[in-house]
Amino acid sequence: MSRADLFRTLGDPTRLRIFALCTREELAVGELQEIVGVGQSTVSGHLAQLRTANLVTARRDGQHTRYAAARPEGQERLFDMLVADALPEGDALALARVRAERSAPTPEGLGSDYLPGRSWEALARLLLALLPPLRIADLGVGTGHLTGLLALRARHVIAIDRDEAALARLPAGIERRAGALEDLPLGEREVDLVLISQALHCVEDPIPTLVRCRDALVGGGQIAVLDLAPHPHEWVRHRLGHKHLGFADLGAVLREAGFHDVSCEVVHSDQRAPAFNTVLAMGRK
Ligand SMILES: C[S@@+](CC[C@H](N)C(=O)[O-])C[C@H]1O[C@@H](n2cnc3c(N)ncnc32)[C@H](O)[C@@H]1O
């Protein structure tokens, strides 16, 4: 193609814009319409001219035909120069939106157990709303997500962690106590519920910690421990500081620490590797 023909073909501002977009991404007519803001026949007309001039190629992709710019060998610098400032400011954003829409799952791709509006946080908040307002000690707060949820309903939450930065990230209204699970900063009969979620495995000998938890409970108060069932993943020791590769019988551990009405069950089995099993053990003072 002569330079005169090339300039003539790309001399129309909308056609140049469509061509420039096709250098960034392989696009369908509908997507170009959305970005450029012109009708289907206009986009198709420009694409037809660009194809005749061998400036775009077309590829069938399911129900769509996608168009990509062709940069003939030896003319790359000229092409790059032509398209360099051809796109108005909003086009990059509109192109990003089109890419995001393309990768969004279709209703069919959401899976048969998808339910609009269902989320773990919504279910957790529903169940929390059924709890009486308790005084709760949460041992090992991590991201603070669970602690924050508890605080929505509890009468009072005492958050305990050796990581002062983790405590500092907690929402206002939660009492923060920096300290070790091995030397619990809790007095006698301070709380109605002690919660230890995915933290007990970081304690070498859990029994003295659990005995202190029992002392911190009022008579009839409860402990709830979420932890891991036995697993073979040694890497949790050096990467996450775990001292135990899960617990074989958390119920027996709670009984040894003096709790009664003990229950213990696997409440979740992750189907994805590394496929940990989560155990919930409960006991009463
Ligand atoms: C995995 S996170 C807990 C996550 C949180 N409870 C949850 O379920 O989302 C473990 C937390 O326990 C704390 N931790 C671990 N060992 C501890 C110890 N011996 N004394 C005090 N805090 C400890 C860590 O700093 C971390 O914040």
Short mmCIF file of C-alpha atoms and ligand atoms in Angstrom, two decimals:
data_model
loop_
_atom_site.label_atom_id
_atom_site.label_comp_id
_atom_site.label_asym_id
_atom_site.label_seq_id
_atom_site.Cartn_x
_atom_site.Cartn_y
_atom_site.Cartn_z
CA MET A 1 0.00 0.00 0.00
CA SER A 2 1.30 3.43 -0.94
CA ARG A 3 1.66 6.06 1.76
CA ALA A 4 -0.95 8.20 -0.04
CA ASP A 5 -3.48 5.31 0.16
CA LEU A 6 -2.57 4.67 3.78
CA PHE A 7 -3.08 8.34 4.74
CA ARG A 8 -6.35 8.42 2.75
CA THR A 9 -7.69 5.33 4.52
CA LEU A 10 -6.72 6.62 7.95
CA GLY A 11 -7.63 10.22 7.11
CA ASP A 12 -11.08 9.88 8.69
CA PRO A 13 -10.84 10.63 12.46
CA THR A 14 -13.36 7.92 13.49
CA ARG A 15 -11.71 5.30 11.27
CA LEU A 16 -8.28 6.24 12.66
CA ARG A 17 -9.68 5.91 16.19
CA ILE A 18 -11.14 2.46 15.43
CA PHE A 19 -7.83 1.40 13.91
CA ALA A 20 -5.89 2.70 16.95
CA LEU A 21 -8.21 0.77 19.30
CA CYS A 22 -7.60 -2.39 17.26
CA THR A 23 -3.84 -1.95 17.81
CA ARG A 24 -4.50 -2.16 21.58
CA GLU A 25 -6.94 -5.06 21.67
CA GLU A 26 -8.75 -7.51 19.42
CA LEU A 27 -12.28 -6.04 19.50
CA ALA A 28 -15.77 -7.00 18.31
CA VAL A 29 -18.11 -4.56 16.53
CA GLY A 30 -20.32 -4.15 19.61
CA GLU A 31 -17.30 -3.35 21.80
CA LEU A 32 -16.03 -0.76 19.31
CA GLN A 33 -19.53 0.75 19.22
CA GLU A 34 -19.52 1.02 23.02
CA ILE A 35 -16.11 2.71 23.12
CA VAL A 36 -16.44 5.04 20.12
CA GLY A 37 -20.12 5.81 20.68
CA VAL A 38 -21.32 5.42 17.08
CA GLY A 39 -23.84 3.06 15.47
CA GLN A 40 -23.18 -0.48 14.29
CA SER A 41 -23.36 0.37 10.59
CA THR A 42 -20.76 3.15 10.99
CA VAL A 43 -18.34 0.82 12.81
CA SER A 44 -18.92 -1.98 10.28
CA GLY A 45 -18.40 0.43 7.36
CA HIS A 46 -15.06 1.66 8.75
CA LEU A 47 -13.94 -1.90 9.50
CA ALA A 48 -14.81 -2.96 5.95
CA GLN A 49 -12.59 -0.19 4.55
CA LEU A 50 -9.77 -1.06 6.94
CA ARG A 51 -10.03 -4.73 5.91
CA THR A 52 -9.98 -3.86 2.20
CA ALA A 53 -6.77 -1.93 2.86
CA ASN A 54 -5.41 -4.94 4.83
CA LEU A 55 -5.10 -2.75 7.92
CA VAL A 56 -7.17 -5.05 10.13
CA THR A 57 -7.65 -8.81 10.26
CA ALA A 58 -10.84 -10.55 11.38
CA ARG A 59 -11.03 -13.66 13.54
CA ARG A 60 -14.15 -15.67 14.39
CA ASP A 61 -14.49 -16.19 18.18
CA GLY A 62 -17.70 -18.04 19.10
CA GLN A 63 -20.60 -15.74 18.28
CA HIS A 64 -18.33 -12.74 17.63
CA THR A 65 -15.90 -11.63 14.99
CA ARG A 66 -12.93 -9.82 16.51
CA TYR A 67 -10.79 -7.31 14.68
CA ALA A 68 -7.11 -6.65 15.24
CA ALA A 69 -4.84 -4.10 13.56
CA ALA A 70 -2.27 -5.47 11.13
CA ARG A 71 1.13 -3.77 11.19
CA PRO A 72 2.86 -4.73 7.94
CA GLU A 73 6.55 -5.47 8.37
CA GLY A 74 8.85 -2.56 7.61
CA GLN A 75 6.16 0.08 8.29
CA GLU A 76 5.95 -0.32 12.08
CA ARG A 77 7.41 3.10 12.90
CA LEU A 78 5.01 4.88 10.56
CA PHE A 79 2.04 2.97 12.04
CA ASP A 80 3.12 3.66 15.60
CA MET A 81 3.45 7.35 14.79
CA LEU A 82 -0.01 7.45 13.19
CA VAL A 83 -1.80 5.87 16.13
CA ALA A 84 0.31 7.47 18.88
CA ASP A 85 -2.14 10.26 19.83
CA ALA A 86 -5.19 9.00 17.94
CA LEU A 87 -7.22 8.03 20.99
CA PRO A 88 -9.17 10.62 22.98
CA GLU A 89 -8.61 10.54 26.75
CA GLY A 90 -11.72 8.56 27.69
CA ASP A 91 -10.97 5.68 25.31
CA ALA A 92 -8.39 4.00 27.57
CA LEU A 93 -10.99 3.90 30.38
CA ALA A 94 -13.72 2.67 28.05
CA LEU A 95 -11.35 -0.03 26.75
CA ALA A 96 -10.59 -1.14 30.31
CA ARG A 97 -14.35 -1.35 31.00
CA VAL A 98 -14.86 -3.49 27.90
CA ARG A 99 -12.04 -5.83 28.99
CA ALA A 100 -13.57 -6.14 32.48
CA GLU A 101 -17.05 -6.85 31.06
CA ARG A 102 -15.56 -9.52 28.82
CA SER A 103 -13.98 -11.38 31.74
CA ALA A 104 -17.05 -11.04 34.01
CA PRO A 105 -18.77 -14.41 34.46
CA THR A 106 -21.99 -14.93 32.57
CA PRO A 107 -25.06 -16.11 34.58
CA GLU A 108 -24.44 -19.60 33.14
CA GLY A 109 -20.79 -19.47 34.29
CA LEU A 110 -21.66 -18.64 37.92
CA GLY A 111 -22.27 -22.29 38.84
CA SER A 112 -25.43 -24.12 39.91
CA ASP A 113 -25.03 -23.30 43.63
CA TYR A 114 -24.67 -19.54 43.04
CA LEU A 115 -27.31 -17.54 44.89
CA PRO A 116 -27.50 -13.78 44.30
CA GLY A 117 -26.79 -11.90 47.54
CA ARG A 118 -25.54 -14.86 49.56
CA SER A 119 -22.22 -14.22 51.30
CA TRP A 120 -20.36 -15.59 54.32
CA GLU A 121 -20.42 -12.16 55.96
CA ALA A 122 -24.20 -11.88 55.55
CA LEU A 123 -24.71 -15.38 57.01
CA ALA A 124 -22.31 -14.61 59.89
CA ARG A 125 -24.19 -11.41 60.68
CA LEU A 126 -27.52 -13.23 60.63
CA LEU A 127 -26.22 -15.80 63.14
CA LEU A 128 -24.60 -13.12 65.30
CA ALA A 129 -27.91 -11.31 65.50
CA LEU A 130 -29.37 -14.42 67.15
CA LEU A 131 -26.76 -14.35 69.94
CA PRO A 132 -27.46 -12.65 73.25
CA PRO A 133 -25.12 -9.67 73.86
CA LEU A 134 -22.09 -11.30 75.51
CA ARG A 135 -18.74 -10.22 76.94
CA ILE A 136 -16.27 -11.93 74.63
CA ALA A 137 -12.49 -12.43 74.71
CA ASP A 138 -11.08 -13.00 71.19
CA LEU A 139 -7.59 -14.51 71.35
CA GLY A 140 -5.35 -13.97 68.29
CA VAL A 141 -7.09 -11.39 66.10
CA GLY A 142 -5.16 -11.65 62.80
CA THR A 143 -6.83 -9.37 60.25
CA GLY A 144 -9.46 -8.45 62.85
CA HIS A 145 -12.32 -9.40 60.54
CA LEU A 146 -13.90 -11.82 63.01
CA THR A 147 -13.22 -9.52 65.96
CA GLY A 148 -14.95 -6.66 64.17
CA LEU A 149 -17.98 -8.83 63.39
CA LEU A 150 -18.25 -9.95 67.02
CA ALA A 151 -18.15 -6.36 68.19
CA LEU A 152 -21.28 -5.57 66.16
CA ARG A 153 -23.33 -7.66 68.56
CA ALA A 154 -21.31 -8.25 71.74
CA ARG A 155 -21.78 -6.30 74.95
CA HIS A 156 -17.99 -5.98 75.14
CA VAL A 157 -15.06 -7.45 73.20
CA ILE A 158 -11.55 -7.86 74.59
CA ALA A 159 -9.08 -8.50 71.78
CA ILE A 160 -5.81 -10.17 72.77
CA ASP A 161 -2.76 -10.52 70.54
CA ARG A 162 1.00 -10.29 70.88
CA ASP A 163 1.04 -8.27 67.64
CA GLU A 164 0.34 -4.68 68.64
CA ALA A 165 -0.02 -3.62 64.98
CA ALA A 166 -2.87 -6.14 64.57
CA LEU A 167 -4.58 -4.68 67.65
CA ALA A 168 -4.10 -1.14 66.36
CA ARG A 169 -5.98 -2.02 63.13
CA LEU A 170 -9.14 -3.00 65.03
CA PRO A 171 -12.21 -0.79 64.85
CA ALA A 172 -12.93 1.61 67.70
CA GLY A 173 -14.93 0.33 70.66
CA ILE A 174 -12.95 -2.92 71.07
CA GLU A 175 -10.75 -3.24 74.14
CA ARG A 176 -7.20 -4.16 73.08
CA ARG A 177 -4.82 -6.08 75.33
CA ALA A 178 -1.33 -6.79 74.04
CA GLY A 179 0.00 -10.06 75.38
CA ALA A 180 0.87 -13.69 74.78
CA LEU A 181 -1.57 -16.58 74.74
CA GLU A 182 0.95 -18.32 77.02
CA ASP A 183 0.46 -15.59 79.65
CA LEU A 184 -3.09 -14.40 79.08
CA PRO A 185 -3.83 -10.83 80.15
CA LEU A 186 -7.30 -11.78 81.44
CA GLY A 187 -8.61 -11.65 85.00
CA GLU A 188 -10.93 -14.17 86.68
CA ARG A 189 -14.59 -14.32 85.56
CA GLU A 190 -14.23 -11.45 83.12
CA VAL A 191 -16.11 -12.85 80.12
CA ASP A 192 -19.02 -15.06 79.02
CA LEU A 193 -17.28 -16.46 75.93
CA VAL A 194 -13.66 -17.10 74.95
CA LEU A 195 -13.01 -17.49 71.25
CA ILE A 196 -9.75 -18.81 69.80
CA SER A 197 -9.91 -18.97 66.02
CA GLN A 198 -6.84 -20.35 64.21
CA ALA A 199 -4.40 -19.28 66.94
CA LEU A 200 -4.16 -22.18 69.42
CA HIS A 201 -1.86 -24.08 67.04
CA CYS A 202 0.72 -21.31 67.68
CA VAL A 203 1.00 -22.29 71.36
CA GLU A 204 3.45 -25.08 72.25
CA ASP A 205 1.47 -26.38 75.25
CA PRO A 206 -2.22 -25.42 74.90
CA ILE A 207 -3.34 -26.79 78.29
CA PRO A 208 -2.10 -23.93 80.56
CA THR A 209 -3.59 -21.39 78.10
CA LEU A 210 -6.96 -23.18 78.13
CA VAL A 211 -6.93 -23.41 81.94
CA ARG A 212 -6.42 -19.61 82.05
CA CYS A 213 -9.33 -19.26 79.60
CA ARG A 214 -11.54 -21.33 81.91
CA ASP A 215 -10.58 -19.12 84.85
CA ALA A 216 -11.47 -16.03 82.78
CA LEU A 217 -15.00 -17.34 82.16
CA VAL A 218 -18.01 -16.80 84.40
CA GLY A 219 -19.67 -20.00 85.66
CA GLY A 220 -21.51 -21.60 82.73
CA GLY A 221 -19.43 -19.54 80.26
CA GLN A 222 -18.27 -21.12 77.02
CA ILE A 223 -15.10 -21.56 75.04
CA ALA A 224 -15.11 -22.01 71.25
CA VAL A 225 -11.93 -23.07 69.47
CA LEU A 226 -11.62 -23.17 65.69
CA ASP A 227 -8.44 -24.89 64.58
CA LEU A 228 -7.09 -27.41 62.12
CA ALA A 229 -7.44 -31.18 62.00
CA PRO A 230 -4.12 -33.06 61.70
CA HIS A 231 -2.36 -32.30 58.41
CA PRO A 232 1.02 -33.04 56.82
CA HIS A 233 2.01 -29.48 55.82
CA GLU A 234 5.33 -28.80 57.57
CA TRP A 235 5.61 -25.41 55.81
CA VAL A 236 3.10 -23.87 58.25
CA ARG A 237 5.80 -24.07 60.93
CA HIS A 238 8.30 -21.71 59.31
CA ARG A 239 5.87 -19.63 57.21
CA LEU A 240 3.12 -19.11 59.77
CA GLY A 241 4.73 -19.95 63.09
CA HIS A 242 2.48 -22.93 63.86
CA LYS A 243 3.72 -25.20 66.62
CA HIS A 244 1.20 -27.97 65.87
CA LEU A 245 0.25 -29.57 62.55
CA GLY A 246 -3.40 -29.56 63.61
CA PHE A 247 -4.93 -31.31 66.62
CA ALA A 248 -5.90 -34.97 66.63
CA ASP A 249 -8.56 -34.54 69.35
CA LEU A 250 -9.32 -30.97 70.39
CA GLY A 251 -12.27 -32.23 72.46
CA ALA A 252 -9.88 -34.27 74.64
CA VAL A 253 -7.64 -31.19 74.99
CA LEU A 254 -10.59 -29.11 76.26
CA ARG A 255 -11.60 -31.87 78.70
CA GLU A 256 -8.03 -32.06 80.02
CA ALA A 257 -8.18 -28.30 80.66
CA GLY A 258 -11.28 -28.83 82.83
CA PHE A 259 -14.13 -28.00 80.46
CA HIS A 260 -17.34 -30.04 80.37
CA ASP A 261 -20.23 -30.42 77.88
CA VAL A 262 -17.48 -30.70 75.28
CA SER A 263 -18.27 -31.11 71.59
CA CYS A 264 -15.84 -31.39 68.71
CA GLU A 265 -16.46 -31.78 64.98
CA VAL A 266 -14.99 -31.03 61.57
CA VAL A 267 -16.98 -28.05 60.32
CA HIS A 268 -15.26 -27.45 56.99
CA SER A 269 -13.17 -29.44 54.53
CA ASP A 270 -11.48 -27.32 51.92
CA GLN A 271 -11.78 -28.97 48.50
CA ARG A 272 -8.83 -27.04 47.06
CA ALA A 273 -5.21 -27.95 47.79
CA PRO A 274 -3.68 -27.78 50.36
CA ALA A 275 -7.14 -28.91 51.59
CA PHE A 276 -7.12 -28.20 55.32
CA ASN A 277 -9.95 -29.46 57.54
CA THR A 278 -11.33 -27.02 60.10
CA VAL A 279 -12.38 -28.29 63.52
CA LEU A 280 -14.74 -26.55 65.94
CA ALA A 281 -14.42 -27.55 69.59
CA MET A 282 -16.73 -26.12 72.27
CA GLY A 283 -16.77 -26.51 76.02
CA ARG A 284 -18.42 -25.06 79.11
CA LYS A 285 -17.03 -23.97 82.48
C1 LIG B 1 -4.22 -16.71 62.00
S1 LIG B 1 -4.34 -15.30 62.98
C2 LIG B 1 -5.91 -15.46 63.71
C3 LIG B 1 -7.02 -15.10 62.83
C4 LIG B 1 -8.33 -14.73 63.42
N1 LIG B 1 -8.59 -15.20 64.76
C5 LIG B 1 -9.39 -15.26 62.49
O1 LIG B 1 -9.93 -16.33 62.73
O2 LIG B 1 -9.62 -14.63 61.45
C6 LIG B 1 -3.32 -15.70 64.36
C7 LIG B 1 -3.16 -14.53 65.30
O3 LIG B 1 -2.68 -15.03 66.53
C8 LIG B 1 -1.62 -14.21 66.99
N2 LIG B 1 -0.74 -15.07 67.78
C9 LIG B 1 -0.11 -16.19 67.37
N3 LIG B 1 0.55 -16.74 68.38
C10 LIG B 1 0.32 -15.96 69.47
C11 LIG B 1 0.76 -16.02 70.82
N4 LIG B 1 1.53 -17.01 71.24
N5 LIG B 1 0.34 -15.05 71.65
C12 LIG B 1 -0.46 -14.04 71.22
N6 LIG B 1 -0.89 -13.93 69.94
C13 LIG B 1 -0.50 -14.88 69.10
C14 LIG B 1 -0.96 -13.68 65.75
O4 LIG B 1 -0.30 -12.46 65.99
C15 LIG B 1 -2.16 -13.53 64.80
O5 LIG B 1 -2.70 -12.23 64.90
#
